Tab-separated table of C-alpha atoms in Angstrom:
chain	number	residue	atom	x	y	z
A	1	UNK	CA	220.870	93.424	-20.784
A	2	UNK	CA	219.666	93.523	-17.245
A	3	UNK	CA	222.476	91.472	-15.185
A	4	UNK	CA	220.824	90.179	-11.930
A	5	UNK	CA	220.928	87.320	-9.705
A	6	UNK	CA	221.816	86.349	-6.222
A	7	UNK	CA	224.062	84.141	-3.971
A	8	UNK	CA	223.276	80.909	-4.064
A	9	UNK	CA	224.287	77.416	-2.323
A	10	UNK	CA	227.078	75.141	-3.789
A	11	UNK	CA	225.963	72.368	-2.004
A	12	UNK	CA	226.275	69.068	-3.459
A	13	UNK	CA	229.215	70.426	-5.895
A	14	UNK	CA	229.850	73.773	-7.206
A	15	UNK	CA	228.270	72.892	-10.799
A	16	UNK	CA	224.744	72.873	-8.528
A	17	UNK	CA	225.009	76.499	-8.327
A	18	UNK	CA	224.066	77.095	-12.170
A	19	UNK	CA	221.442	75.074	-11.679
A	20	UNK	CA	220.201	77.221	-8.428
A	21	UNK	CA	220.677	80.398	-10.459
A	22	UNK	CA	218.386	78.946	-12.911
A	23	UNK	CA	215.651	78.149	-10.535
A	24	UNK	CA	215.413	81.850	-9.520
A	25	UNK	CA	215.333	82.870	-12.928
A	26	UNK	CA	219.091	84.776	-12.247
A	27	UNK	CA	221.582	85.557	-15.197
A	28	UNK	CA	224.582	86.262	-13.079
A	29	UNK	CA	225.029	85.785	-8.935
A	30	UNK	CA	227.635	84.929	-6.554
A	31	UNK	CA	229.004	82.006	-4.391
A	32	UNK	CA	231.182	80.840	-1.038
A	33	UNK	CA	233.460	78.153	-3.031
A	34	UNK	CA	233.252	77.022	1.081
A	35	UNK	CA	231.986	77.604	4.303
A	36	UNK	CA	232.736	81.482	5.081
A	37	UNK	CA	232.860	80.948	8.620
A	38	UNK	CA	235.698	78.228	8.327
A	39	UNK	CA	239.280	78.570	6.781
A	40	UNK	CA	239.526	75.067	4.924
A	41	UNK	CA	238.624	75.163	1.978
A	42	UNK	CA	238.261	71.767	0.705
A	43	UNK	CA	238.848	70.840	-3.141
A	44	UNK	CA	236.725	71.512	-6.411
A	45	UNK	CA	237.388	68.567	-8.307
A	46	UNK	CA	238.009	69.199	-12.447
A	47	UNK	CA	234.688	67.445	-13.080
A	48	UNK	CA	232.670	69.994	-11.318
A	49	UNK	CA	234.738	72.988	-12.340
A	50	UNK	CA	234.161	71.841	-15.781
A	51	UNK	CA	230.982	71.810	-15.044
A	52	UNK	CA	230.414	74.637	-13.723
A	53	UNK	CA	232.064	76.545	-16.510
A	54	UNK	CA	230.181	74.608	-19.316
A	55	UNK	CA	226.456	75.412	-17.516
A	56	UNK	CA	227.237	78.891	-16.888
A	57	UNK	CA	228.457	79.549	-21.041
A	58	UNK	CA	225.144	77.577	-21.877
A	59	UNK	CA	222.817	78.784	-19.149
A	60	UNK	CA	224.015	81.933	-18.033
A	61	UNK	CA	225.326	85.597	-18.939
A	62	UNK	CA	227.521	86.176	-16.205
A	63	UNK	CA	229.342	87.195	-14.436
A	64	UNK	CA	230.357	85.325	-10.907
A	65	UNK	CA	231.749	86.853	-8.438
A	66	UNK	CA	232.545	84.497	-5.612
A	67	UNK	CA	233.220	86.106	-1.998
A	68	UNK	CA	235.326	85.411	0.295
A	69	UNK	CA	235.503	83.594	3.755
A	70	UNK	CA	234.476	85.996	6.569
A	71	UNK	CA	237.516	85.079	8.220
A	72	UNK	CA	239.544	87.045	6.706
A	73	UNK	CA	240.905	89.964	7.371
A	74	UNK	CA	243.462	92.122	5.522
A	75	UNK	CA	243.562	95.140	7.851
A	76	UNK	CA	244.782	93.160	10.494
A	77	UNK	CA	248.023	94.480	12.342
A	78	UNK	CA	248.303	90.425	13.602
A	79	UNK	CA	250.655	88.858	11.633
A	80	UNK	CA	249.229	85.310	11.906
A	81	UNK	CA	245.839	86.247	10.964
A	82	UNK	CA	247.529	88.660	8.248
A	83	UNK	CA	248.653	85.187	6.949
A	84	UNK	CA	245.872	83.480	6.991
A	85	UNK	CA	243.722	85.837	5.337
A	86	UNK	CA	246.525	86.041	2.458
A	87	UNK	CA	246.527	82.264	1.970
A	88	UNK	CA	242.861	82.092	1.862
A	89	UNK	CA	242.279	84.848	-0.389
A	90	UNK	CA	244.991	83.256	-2.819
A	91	UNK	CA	243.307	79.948	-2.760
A	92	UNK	CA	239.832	82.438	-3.686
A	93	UNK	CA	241.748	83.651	-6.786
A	94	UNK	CA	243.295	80.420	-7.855
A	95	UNK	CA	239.618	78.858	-7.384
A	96	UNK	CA	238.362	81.925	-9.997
A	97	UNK	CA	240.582	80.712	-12.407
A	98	UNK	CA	239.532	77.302	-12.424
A	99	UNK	CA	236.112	78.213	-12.562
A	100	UNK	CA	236.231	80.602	-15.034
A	101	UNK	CA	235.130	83.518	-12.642
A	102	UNK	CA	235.723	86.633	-13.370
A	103	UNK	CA	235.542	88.661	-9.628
A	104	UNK	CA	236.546	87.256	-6.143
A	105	UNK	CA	234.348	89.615	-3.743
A	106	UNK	CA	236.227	90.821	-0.015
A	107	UNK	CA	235.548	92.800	2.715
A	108	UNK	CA	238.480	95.055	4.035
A	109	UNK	CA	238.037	94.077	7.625
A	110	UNK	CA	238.674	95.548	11.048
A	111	UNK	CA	241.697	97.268	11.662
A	112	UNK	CA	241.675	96.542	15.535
A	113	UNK	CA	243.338	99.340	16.919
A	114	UNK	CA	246.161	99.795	14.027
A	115	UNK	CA	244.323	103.199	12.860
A	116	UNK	CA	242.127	103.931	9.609
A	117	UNK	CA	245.820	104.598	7.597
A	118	UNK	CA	247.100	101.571	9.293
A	119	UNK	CA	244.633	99.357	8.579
A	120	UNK	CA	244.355	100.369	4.715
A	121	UNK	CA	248.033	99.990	4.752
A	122	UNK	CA	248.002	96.596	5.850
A	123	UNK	CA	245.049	95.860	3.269
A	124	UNK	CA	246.980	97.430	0.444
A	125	UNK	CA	250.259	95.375	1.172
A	126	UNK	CA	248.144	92.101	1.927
A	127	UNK	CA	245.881	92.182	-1.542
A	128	UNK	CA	250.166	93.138	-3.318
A	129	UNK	CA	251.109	89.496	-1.827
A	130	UNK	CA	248.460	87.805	-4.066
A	131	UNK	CA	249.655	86.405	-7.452
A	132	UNK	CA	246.131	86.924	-9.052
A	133	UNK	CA	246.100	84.914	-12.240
A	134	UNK	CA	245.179	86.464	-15.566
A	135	UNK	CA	241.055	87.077	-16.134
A	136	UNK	CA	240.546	87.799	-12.493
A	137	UNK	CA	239.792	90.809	-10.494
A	138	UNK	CA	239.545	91.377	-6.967
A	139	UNK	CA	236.841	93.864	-5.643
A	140	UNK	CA	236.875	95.588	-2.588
A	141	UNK	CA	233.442	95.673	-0.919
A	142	UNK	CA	232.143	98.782	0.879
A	143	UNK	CA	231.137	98.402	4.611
A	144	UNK	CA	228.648	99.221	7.293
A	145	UNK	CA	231.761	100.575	9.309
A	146	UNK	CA	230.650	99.233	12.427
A	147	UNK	CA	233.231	99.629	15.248
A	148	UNK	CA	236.888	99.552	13.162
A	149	UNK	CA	235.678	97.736	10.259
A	150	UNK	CA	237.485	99.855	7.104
A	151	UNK	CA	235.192	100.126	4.225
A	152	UNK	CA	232.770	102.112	5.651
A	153	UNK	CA	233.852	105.143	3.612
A	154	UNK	CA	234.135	105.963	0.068
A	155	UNK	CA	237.558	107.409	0.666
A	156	UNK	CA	238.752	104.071	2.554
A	157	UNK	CA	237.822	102.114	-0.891
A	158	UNK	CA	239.529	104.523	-2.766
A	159	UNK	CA	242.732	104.949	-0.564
A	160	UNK	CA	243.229	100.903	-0.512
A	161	UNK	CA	242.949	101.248	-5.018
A	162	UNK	CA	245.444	103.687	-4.758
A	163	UNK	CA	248.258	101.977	-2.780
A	164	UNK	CA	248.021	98.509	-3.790
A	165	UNK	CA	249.814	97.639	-6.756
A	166	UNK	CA	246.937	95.079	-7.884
A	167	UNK	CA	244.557	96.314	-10.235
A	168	UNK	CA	241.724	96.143	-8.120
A	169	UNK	CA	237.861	97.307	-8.328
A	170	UNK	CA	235.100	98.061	-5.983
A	171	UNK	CA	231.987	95.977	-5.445
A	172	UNK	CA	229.119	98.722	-3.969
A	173	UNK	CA	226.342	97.066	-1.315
A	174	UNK	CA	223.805	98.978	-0.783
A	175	UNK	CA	222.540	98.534	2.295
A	176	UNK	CA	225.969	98.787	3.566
A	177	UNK	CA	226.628	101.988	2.020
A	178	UNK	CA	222.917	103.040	3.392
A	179	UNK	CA	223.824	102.028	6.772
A	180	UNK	CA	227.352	103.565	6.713
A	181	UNK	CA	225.690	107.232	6.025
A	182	UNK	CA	224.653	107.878	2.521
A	183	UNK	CA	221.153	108.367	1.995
A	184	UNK	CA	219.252	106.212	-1.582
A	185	UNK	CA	216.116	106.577	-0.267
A	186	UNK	CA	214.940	108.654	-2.253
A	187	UNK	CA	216.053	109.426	-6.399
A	188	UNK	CA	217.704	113.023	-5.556
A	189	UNK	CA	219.590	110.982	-2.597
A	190	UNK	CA	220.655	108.659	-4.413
A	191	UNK	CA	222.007	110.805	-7.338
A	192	UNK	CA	223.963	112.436	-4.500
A	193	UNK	CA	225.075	109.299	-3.457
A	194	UNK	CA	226.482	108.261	-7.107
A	195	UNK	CA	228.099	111.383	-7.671
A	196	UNK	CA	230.327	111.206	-4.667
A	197	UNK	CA	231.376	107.651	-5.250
A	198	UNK	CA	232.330	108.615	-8.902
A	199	UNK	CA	234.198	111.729	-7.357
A	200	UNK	CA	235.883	109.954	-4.767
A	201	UNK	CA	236.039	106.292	-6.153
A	202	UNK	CA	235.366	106.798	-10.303
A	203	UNK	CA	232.239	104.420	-11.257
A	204	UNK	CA	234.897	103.165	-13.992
A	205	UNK	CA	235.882	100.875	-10.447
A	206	UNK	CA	232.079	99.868	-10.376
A	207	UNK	CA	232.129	96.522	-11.157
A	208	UNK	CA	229.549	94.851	-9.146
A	209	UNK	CA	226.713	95.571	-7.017
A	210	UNK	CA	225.158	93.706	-3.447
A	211	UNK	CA	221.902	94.963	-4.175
A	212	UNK	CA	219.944	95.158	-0.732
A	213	UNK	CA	217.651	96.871	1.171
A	214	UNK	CA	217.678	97.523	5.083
A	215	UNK	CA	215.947	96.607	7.618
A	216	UNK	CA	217.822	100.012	9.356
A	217	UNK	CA	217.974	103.660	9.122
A	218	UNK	CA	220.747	105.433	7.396
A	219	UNK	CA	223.681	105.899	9.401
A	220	UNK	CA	223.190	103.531	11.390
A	221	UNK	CA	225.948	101.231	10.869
A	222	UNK	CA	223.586	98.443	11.146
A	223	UNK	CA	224.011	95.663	8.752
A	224	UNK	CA	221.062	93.775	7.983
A	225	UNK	CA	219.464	93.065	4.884
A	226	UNK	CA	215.850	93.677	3.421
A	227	UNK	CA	213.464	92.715	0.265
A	228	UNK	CA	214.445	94.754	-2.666
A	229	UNK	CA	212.057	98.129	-2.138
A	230	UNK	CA	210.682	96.810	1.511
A	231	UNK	CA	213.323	98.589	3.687
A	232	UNK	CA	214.194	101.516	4.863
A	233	UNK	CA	215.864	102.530	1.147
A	234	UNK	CA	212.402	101.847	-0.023
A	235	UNK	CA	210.901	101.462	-3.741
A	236	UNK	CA	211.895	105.267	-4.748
A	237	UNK	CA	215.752	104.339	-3.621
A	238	UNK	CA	215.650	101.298	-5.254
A	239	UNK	CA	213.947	102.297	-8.260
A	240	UNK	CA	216.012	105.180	-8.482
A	241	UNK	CA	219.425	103.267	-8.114
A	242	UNK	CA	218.966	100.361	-10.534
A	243	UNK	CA	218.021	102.443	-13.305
A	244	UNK	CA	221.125	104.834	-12.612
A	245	UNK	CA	223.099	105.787	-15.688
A	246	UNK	CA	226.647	104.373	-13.832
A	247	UNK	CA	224.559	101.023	-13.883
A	248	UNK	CA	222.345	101.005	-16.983
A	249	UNK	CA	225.049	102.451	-19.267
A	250	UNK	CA	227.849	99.707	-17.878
A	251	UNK	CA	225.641	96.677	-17.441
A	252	UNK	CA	226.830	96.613	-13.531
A	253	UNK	CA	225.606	92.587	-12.619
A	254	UNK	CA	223.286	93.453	-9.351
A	255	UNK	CA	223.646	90.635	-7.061
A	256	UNK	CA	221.068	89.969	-4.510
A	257	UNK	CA	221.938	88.856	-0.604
A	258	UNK	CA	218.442	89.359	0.967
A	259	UNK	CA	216.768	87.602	2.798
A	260	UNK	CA	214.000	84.291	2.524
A	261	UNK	CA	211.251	85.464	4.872
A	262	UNK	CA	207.583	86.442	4.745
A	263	UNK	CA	207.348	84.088	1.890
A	264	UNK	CA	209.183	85.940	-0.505
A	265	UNK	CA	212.736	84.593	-1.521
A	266	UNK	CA	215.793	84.976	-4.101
A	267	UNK	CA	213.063	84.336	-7.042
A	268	UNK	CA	210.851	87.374	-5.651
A	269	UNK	CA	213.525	89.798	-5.308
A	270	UNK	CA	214.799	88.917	-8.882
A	271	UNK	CA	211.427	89.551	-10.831
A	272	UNK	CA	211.076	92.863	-8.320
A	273	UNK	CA	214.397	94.318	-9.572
A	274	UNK	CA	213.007	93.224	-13.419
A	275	UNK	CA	209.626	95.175	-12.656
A	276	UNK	CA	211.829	98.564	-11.128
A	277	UNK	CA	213.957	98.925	-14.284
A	278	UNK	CA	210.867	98.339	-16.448
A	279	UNK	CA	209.002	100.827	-14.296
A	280	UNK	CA	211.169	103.051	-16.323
A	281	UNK	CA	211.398	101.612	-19.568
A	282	UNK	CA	207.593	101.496	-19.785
């Protein structure tokens, strides 16, 4: 089965989101379980978790993944952010469980001037201070790598599974990992692309995808999102990346973060990922 969706709102009570997954004809997607760009994170009451988990077993496939606040920061050499970000993420993890989410979805961060090895080293020790509770599974996101954000680079994902003690995975975006330097514009690219990661990383950590096009060139560390085959990784890239083996073969849940513009929105993107893969099939 083809597992796509997107990230959609919780607004008016996490249960809403099945609902909004629904609408855009999703199987699987992604959620804040707050506002990202604030550290409180409020309370899910047991009615809506309950919720939440009974729509999804009716309604859905699966899986969620549910990312975390941009706030935080696990590379950080400052010891009160450092805290924060270890609070918040445990309150992400604790959330999963009540939910019945399988994946809680973070971005290394910015190492501010501690170094590349410094900066994973403060990511690896800050994921080994959460107690993550049984059924969930934290992924490491790749990066743009714009200025010291970590993540950029395969080997930076890979380095942070190696010394932390948590069993951790790897969520792959792709217009991150287009705008940090590897090419999927184009099917030989992107085969490139895939073999590295499963060199470096093993695609046996891929357990979700951010699928995205950009709106900038490779290599640009530029982060900004695109409709699926309307950027610069274009309909070849695309085409050729959703019907990889790595994510055909493991039933990799593609979750969509672009953008509602030129009249096209989550519901567009979805049936245009459905159309690549039969592209194929046909």
């Amino acid at each position: 089965m083809l597992k796509v969706g997107a990230h959609v709102s919780i607004a008016g009570g996490v249960d809403n989101a099945v609902e909004n997954q629904v609408e855009i004809e999703g199987n699987c997607g992604q959620i804040f379980t707050h506002s990202p760009q604030v550290w409180d994170h409020g309370t899910i009451e047991d009615e809506e978790a309950e919720a939440f988990r009974e729509g999804t077993a009716e309604r859905l496939a699966g899986p969620w993944v549910i990312h975390a606040s941009y706030l935080v920061n696990l590379c950080t050499p400052k010891d009160d952010l450092r805290a924060k970000s270890i609070d918040s993420m445990q309150q992400e993890v604790d959330a999963a469980a009540a939910l019945g989410v399988e994946y809680v979805n973070v971005h290394l961060g910015a190492h501010t001037g501690a170094g590349v090895e410094g900066g994973i080293e403060n990511a690896a020790s800050a994921l080994d201070e959460l107690d993550v509770p049984d059924g969930v599974t934290v992924l490491v996101e790749s990066d743009a790598g714009s200025g010291t954000k970590l993540g950029g680079q395969f080997e930076h994902l890979a380095s942070v599974l190696e010394q932390s003690e948590q069993d951790l995975d790897v969520c792959l975006d792709t217009a991150h990992t287009f705008a940090a330097g590897y090419d999927l514009s184009t099917p030989e690219a992107v085969a490139e692309t895939m073999r590295e990661f499963d060199d470096v990383v093993g695609f046996e950590h891929l357990e979700c995808v951010h699928l995205n096009d950009s709106k900038h060139a490779s290599g640009t560390n530029k982060d900004e999102h695109a409709h699926v085959g309307e950027g610069l990784i274009g309909e070849d890239g695309m085409r050729a990346f959703v019907n990889h083996d790595a994510i055909v073969d493991r039933g990799v849940p593609l979750v969509l973060e672009t953008p509602t513009e030129d009249g096209k929105s989550f519901a567009w993107n979805v049936e245009r990922v459905r159309e690549l893969r039969e592209d194929v099939d046909a």
